[in-house]
PDB file of C-alpha atoms in Angstrom:
ATOM      1  CA  VAL A   1      30.780  29.576  34.472  1.00  0.00           C
ATOM      2  CA  GLY A   2      27.231  28.929  35.614  1.00  0.00           C
ATOM      3  CA  PHE A   3      24.669  26.174  36.043  1.00  0.00           C
ATOM      4  CA  PHE A   4      21.026  25.780  35.053  1.00  0.00           C
ATOM      5  CA  GLY A   5      18.828  22.794  35.796  1.00  0.00           C
ATOM      6  CA  ASP A   6      15.143  22.034  35.372  1.00  0.00           C
ATOM      7  CA  ARG A   7      12.997  18.957  35.814  1.00  0.00           C
ATOM      8  CA  ALA A   8       9.499  17.980  34.771  1.00  0.00           C
ATOM      9  CA  ASP A   9       7.226  15.011  34.277  1.00  0.00           C
ATOM     10  CA  ALA A  10       7.672  13.404  30.856  1.00  0.00           C
ATOM     11  CA  LEU A  11       5.223  14.063  28.010  1.00  0.00           C
ATOM     12  CA  ILE A  12       3.005  11.180  26.931  1.00  0.00           C
ATOM     13  CA  ASP A  13       3.864  10.214  23.360  1.00  0.00           C
ATOM     14  CA  GLU A  14       0.322  10.258  21.970  1.00  0.00           C
ATOM     15  CA  PRO A  15      -1.736  13.468  22.274  1.00  0.00           C
ATOM     16  CA  VAL A  16      -5.207  13.236  23.787  1.00  0.00           C
ATOM     17  CA  GLU A  17      -8.372  13.897  21.717  1.00  0.00           C
ATOM     18  CA  ASP A  18      -8.040  17.716  21.561  1.00  0.00           C
ATOM     19  CA  GLY A  19      -4.391  17.560  20.445  1.00  0.00           C
ATOM     20  CA  GLU A  20      -3.032  18.584  23.844  1.00  0.00           C
ATOM     21  CA  ARG A  21      -0.147  16.590  25.296  1.00  0.00           C
ATOM     22  CA  VAL A  22      -0.406  15.279  28.829  1.00  0.00           C
ATOM     23  CA  ARG A  23       2.433  14.703  31.289  1.00  0.00           C
ATOM     24  CA  THR A  24       2.924  11.596  33.388  1.00  0.00           C
ATOM     25  CA  SER A  25       4.660  11.339  36.736  1.00  0.00           C
ATOM     26  CA  ALA A  26       5.833   7.812  35.830  1.00  0.00           C
ATOM     27  CA  ASP A  27       8.930   9.313  34.146  1.00  0.00           C
ATOM     28  CA  ARG A  28      10.892  12.301  35.401  1.00  0.00           C
ATOM     29  CA  ILE A  29      13.055  14.279  32.933  1.00  0.00           C
ATOM     30  CA  ARG A  30      15.929  16.556  33.994  1.00  0.00           C
ATOM     31  CA  PHE A  31      17.631  19.044  31.679  1.00  0.00           C
ATOM     32  CA  ASN A  32      20.916  20.746  32.661  1.00  0.00           C
ATOM     33  CA  VAL A  33      23.141  23.394  31.077  1.00  0.00           C
ATOM     34  CA  ILE A  34      26.595  24.588  32.145  1.00  0.00           C
ATOM     35  CA  PRO A  35      27.370  27.826  30.263  1.00  0.00           C
ATOM     36  CA  ILE A  36      30.969  29.015  30.038  1.00  0.00           C
ATOM     37  CA  THR A  37      31.565  32.575  28.844  1.00  0.00           C
ATOM     38  CA  VAL A  38      34.523  34.775  27.960  1.00  0.00           C
ATOM     39  CA  LEU A  39      33.510  38.429  28.203  1.00  0.00           C
ATOM     40  CA  LEU A  40      35.148  41.789  27.626  1.00  0.00           C
ATOM     41  CA  GLY A  41      33.651  44.634  29.628  1.00  0.00           C
ATOM     42  CA  TYR A  42      33.712  48.366  30.218  1.00  0.00           C
ATOM     43  CA  ARG A  43      32.546  50.361  33.258  1.00  0.00           C
ATOM     44  CA  PHE A  44      31.961  54.101  32.895  1.00  0.00           C
ATOM     45  CA  GLU A  45      33.272  55.393  36.254  1.00  0.00           C
ATOM     46  CA  LEU A  46      34.254  58.932  35.231  1.00  0.00           C
ATOM     47  CA  LEU A  47      31.199  60.582  36.801  1.00  0.00           C
ATOM     48  CA  ALA A  48      31.529  58.531  40.011  1.00  0.00           C
ATOM     49  CA  ASP A  49      35.270  59.248  40.376  1.00  0.00           C
ATOM     50  CA  ARG A  50      35.319  62.956  39.492  1.00  0.00           C
ATOM     51  CA  PHE A  51      31.874  64.282  40.379  1.00  0.00           C
ATOM     52  CA  ARG A  52      30.680  61.775  43.031  1.00  0.00           C
ATOM     53  CA  VAL A  53      27.671  60.677  40.990  1.00  0.00           C
ATOM     54  CA  PRO A  54      27.099  57.222  42.510  1.00  0.00           C
ATOM     55  CA  LEU A  55      25.774  55.531  39.345  1.00  0.00           C
ATOM     56  CA  VAL A  56      28.178  53.437  37.252  1.00  0.00           C
ATOM     57  CA  PRO A  57      26.805  51.946  34.005  1.00  0.00           C
ATOM     58  CA  TYR A  58      28.633  49.029  32.409  1.00  0.00           C
ATOM     59  CA  ALA A  59      28.482  46.611  29.504  1.00  0.00           C
ATOM     60  CA  ARG A  60      30.095  43.262  28.752  1.00  0.00           C
ATOM     61  CA  GLY A  61      30.032  41.105  25.671  1.00  0.00           C
ATOM     62  CA  GLY A  62      31.680  38.001  24.323  1.00  0.00           C
ATOM     63  CA  VAL A  63      31.397  34.376  23.301  1.00  0.00           C
ATOM     64  CA  ALA A  64      29.785  31.549  25.238  1.00  0.00           C
ATOM     65  CA  TYR A  65      29.468  27.783  25.080  1.00  0.00           C
ATOM     66  CA  GLY A  66      26.746  25.807  26.837  1.00  0.00           C
ATOM     67  CA  PHE A  67      27.289  22.134  27.691  1.00  0.00           C
ATOM     68  CA  TRP A  68      23.852  20.473  27.981  1.00  0.00           C
ATOM     69  CA  TRP A  69      22.469  17.054  28.813  1.00  0.00           C
ATOM     70  CA  GLU A  70      19.129  15.434  29.524  1.00  0.00           C
ATOM     71  CA  LYS A  71      18.556  12.654  32.024  1.00  0.00           C
ATOM     72  CA  LYS A  72      15.606  10.302  32.256  1.00  0.00           C
ATOM     73  CA  GLY A  73      15.617   8.943  35.761  1.00  0.00           C
ATOM     74  CA  SER A  74      19.273   8.446  36.684  1.00  0.00           C
ATOM     75  CA  LYS A  75      20.572   7.763  33.137  1.00  0.00           C
ATOM     76  CA  LEU A  76      21.202   9.917  30.078  1.00  0.00           C
ATOM     77  CA  ALA A  77      18.150  10.009  27.839  1.00  0.00           C
ATOM     78  CA  VAL A  78      18.470   8.487  24.345  1.00  0.00           C
ATOM     79  CA  ASN A  79      16.412   9.058  21.207  1.00  0.00           C
ATOM     80  CA  GLU A  80      14.919   6.433  18.852  1.00  0.00           C
ATOM     81  CA  ALA A  81      18.255   6.170  17.011  1.00  0.00           C
ATOM     82  CA  GLY A  82      20.112   5.414  20.264  1.00  0.00           C
ATOM     83  CA  VAL A  83      21.897   8.787  20.367  1.00  0.00           C
ATOM     84  CA  LYS A  84      22.490  10.074  23.892  1.00  0.00           C
ATOM     85  CA  ALA A  85      20.891  13.421  24.783  1.00  0.00           C
ATOM     86  CA  ARG A  86      23.966  15.549  25.385  1.00  0.00           C
ATOM     87  CA  GLY A  87      25.950  18.125  23.487  1.00  0.00           C
ATOM     88  CA  GLY A  88      26.937  21.760  23.366  1.00  0.00           C
ATOM     89  CA  SER A  89      25.952  25.006  21.726  1.00  0.00           C
ATOM     90  CA  VAL A  90      28.177  27.990  20.981  1.00  0.00           C
ATOM     91  CA  GLY A  91      26.999  31.576  20.686  1.00  0.00           C
ATOM     92  CA  TRP A  92      27.320  35.085  22.082  1.00  0.00           C
ATOM     93  CA  GLN A  93      26.353  36.901  25.255  1.00  0.00           C
ATOM     94  CA  VAL A  94      25.748  40.565  26.160  1.00  0.00           C
ATOM     95  CA  ASN A  95      25.354  41.939  29.696  1.00  0.00           C
ATOM     96  CA  LEU A  96      24.140  45.485  30.437  1.00  0.00           C
ATOM     97  CA  GLY A  97      24.117  46.764  33.987  1.00  0.00           C
ATOM     98  CA  LEU A  98      23.996  49.671  36.393  1.00  0.00           C
ATOM     99  CA  MET A  99      25.889  49.822  39.674  1.00  0.00           C
ATOM    100  CA  LEU A 100      25.113  52.054  42.647  1.00  0.00           C
ATOM    101  CA  ARG A 101      28.373  52.953  44.412  1.00  0.00           C
ATOM    102  CA  LEU A 102      27.641  52.822  48.147  1.00  0.00           C
ATOM    103  CA  ASP A 103      30.498  55.141  49.249  1.00  0.00           C
ATOM    104  CA  PHE A 104      28.111  58.124  49.459  1.00  0.00           C
ATOM    105  CA  ILE A 105      26.229  56.587  52.404  1.00  0.00           C
ATOM    106  CA  GLU A 106      29.172  56.930  54.823  1.00  0.00           C
ATOM    107  CA  ARG A 107      32.298  58.345  53.140  1.00  0.00           C
ATOM    108  CA  GLY A 108      34.518  58.009  56.222  1.00  0.00           C
ATOM    109  CA  THR A 109      33.664  54.331  56.612  1.00  0.00           C
ATOM    110  CA  ALA A 110      34.324  53.733  52.895  1.00  0.00           C
ATOM    111  CA  VAL A 111      37.796  55.306  53.245  1.00  0.00           C
ATOM    112  CA  ASP A 112      38.518  53.188  56.348  1.00  0.00           C
ATOM    113  CA  LEU A 113      37.354  50.030  54.555  1.00  0.00           C
ATOM    114  CA  ASP A 114      39.729  50.817  51.678  1.00  0.00           C
ATOM    115  CA  ARG A 115      42.667  51.477  54.009  1.00  0.00           C
ATOM    116  CA  LEU A 116      42.108  48.429  56.243  1.00  0.00           C
ATOM    117  CA  THR A 117      40.983  45.760  53.761  1.00  0.00           C
ATOM    118  CA  GLY A 118      41.889  47.006  50.281  1.00  0.00           C
ATOM    119  CA  ILE A 119      38.222  47.147  49.202  1.00  0.00           C
ATOM    120  CA  ASN A 120      38.131  50.365  47.154  1.00  0.00           C
ATOM    121  CA  HIS A 121      34.383  50.534  46.567  1.00  0.00           C
ATOM    122  CA  THR A 122      31.208  48.548  47.244  1.00  0.00           C
ATOM    123  CA  TYR A 123      28.228  48.452  44.881  1.00  0.00           C
ATOM    124  CA  VAL A 124      24.684  47.188  44.578  1.00  0.00           C
ATOM    125  CA  PHE A 125      24.048  46.250  40.962  1.00  0.00           C
ATOM    126  CA  GLY A 126      21.334  45.178  38.558  1.00  0.00           C
ATOM    127  CA  GLU A 127      22.212  43.478  35.296  1.00  0.00           C
ATOM    128  CA  TRP A 128      20.343  42.229  32.244  1.00  0.00           C
ATOM    129  CA  GLN A 129      22.045  39.266  30.559  1.00  0.00           C
ATOM    130  CA  PHE A 130      21.156  38.003  27.097  1.00  0.00           C
ATOM    131  CA  SER A 131      22.718  34.688  26.067  1.00  0.00           C
ATOM    132  CA  HIS A 132      22.154  33.628  22.477  1.00  0.00           C
ATOM    133  CA  LEU A 133      23.661  30.114  22.311  1.00  0.00           C
ATOM    134  CA  ASP A 134      22.345  28.587  19.101  1.00  0.00           C
ATOM    135  CA  GLY A 135      25.463  27.841  17.051  1.00  0.00           C
ATOM    136  CA  PHE A 136      25.325  31.385  15.598  1.00  0.00           C
ATOM    137  CA  GLY A 137      22.056  30.567  13.820  1.00  0.00           C
ATOM    138  CA  SER A 138      22.866  26.969  12.921  1.00  0.00           C
ATOM    139  CA  ASP A 139      19.916  24.601  12.578  1.00  0.00           C
ATOM    140  CA  LYS A 140      22.097  21.755  13.935  1.00  0.00           C
ATOM    141  CA  ALA A 141      22.650  23.285  17.404  1.00  0.00           C
ATOM    142  CA  MET A 142      20.159  23.211  20.248  1.00  0.00           C
ATOM    143  CA  PRO A 143      19.397  26.795  21.392  1.00  0.00           C
ATOM    144  CA  VAL A 144      20.067  26.966  25.145  1.00  0.00           C
ATOM    145  CA  GLY A 145      20.460  30.704  25.832  1.00  0.00           C
ATOM    146  CA  ASP A 146      17.953  32.992  27.518  1.00  0.00           C
ATOM    147  CA  ASP A 147      17.373  36.450  29.026  1.00  0.00           C
ATOM    148  CA  THR A 148      18.212  36.735  32.712  1.00  0.00           C
ATOM    149  CA  PHE A 149      18.151  39.560  35.229  1.00  0.00           C
ATOM    150  CA  LEU A 150      20.665  39.595  38.078  1.00  0.00           C
ATOM    151  CA  ILE A 151      20.947  41.728  41.190  1.00  0.00           C
ATOM    152  CA  GLY A 152      23.749  41.568  43.705  1.00  0.00           C
ATOM    153  CA  LEU A 153      26.514  43.108  45.731  1.00  0.00           C
ATOM    154  CA  ALA A 154      29.965  43.780  44.237  1.00  0.00           C
ATOM    155  CA  PHE A 155      33.328  44.647  45.790  1.00  0.00           C
ATOM    156  CA  GLU A 156      36.132  46.462  43.954  1.00  0.00           C
ATOM    157  CA  PHE A 157      39.664  45.725  45.125  1.00  0.00           C
TER     158      PHE A 157
END
């Protein structure tokens, strides 16, 4: 589960003389997405476990659904037909990453951490995430997925 939100000044309906649209601060638009994913993953830890190579590549993939809505001011935006600007888009997601197992920095401390707290390993990771939420190519779904890069710290219990 995640959250994405963005806000901007609203576009003026009529383009100016050169065809470019201008924004106005009179109206503020907010767009939000809550993606929910179910992923299956695999980490290749053989080299880290047997040969103490501290790099652990991994991949995850699965299905995702993004709940989205648009607000104009404090209310849900509506189109000319009176339909509220909210909905959802289904699709797929793939994550590819590489983890650096930090045990090699101080092996004795890593063993003590495992014994005292149950944390087997600690990692610094980088991950590329591609979410393709467009109704599996449907022209009736709003595409709300995107590429994202994540970095962080992970603990293995």
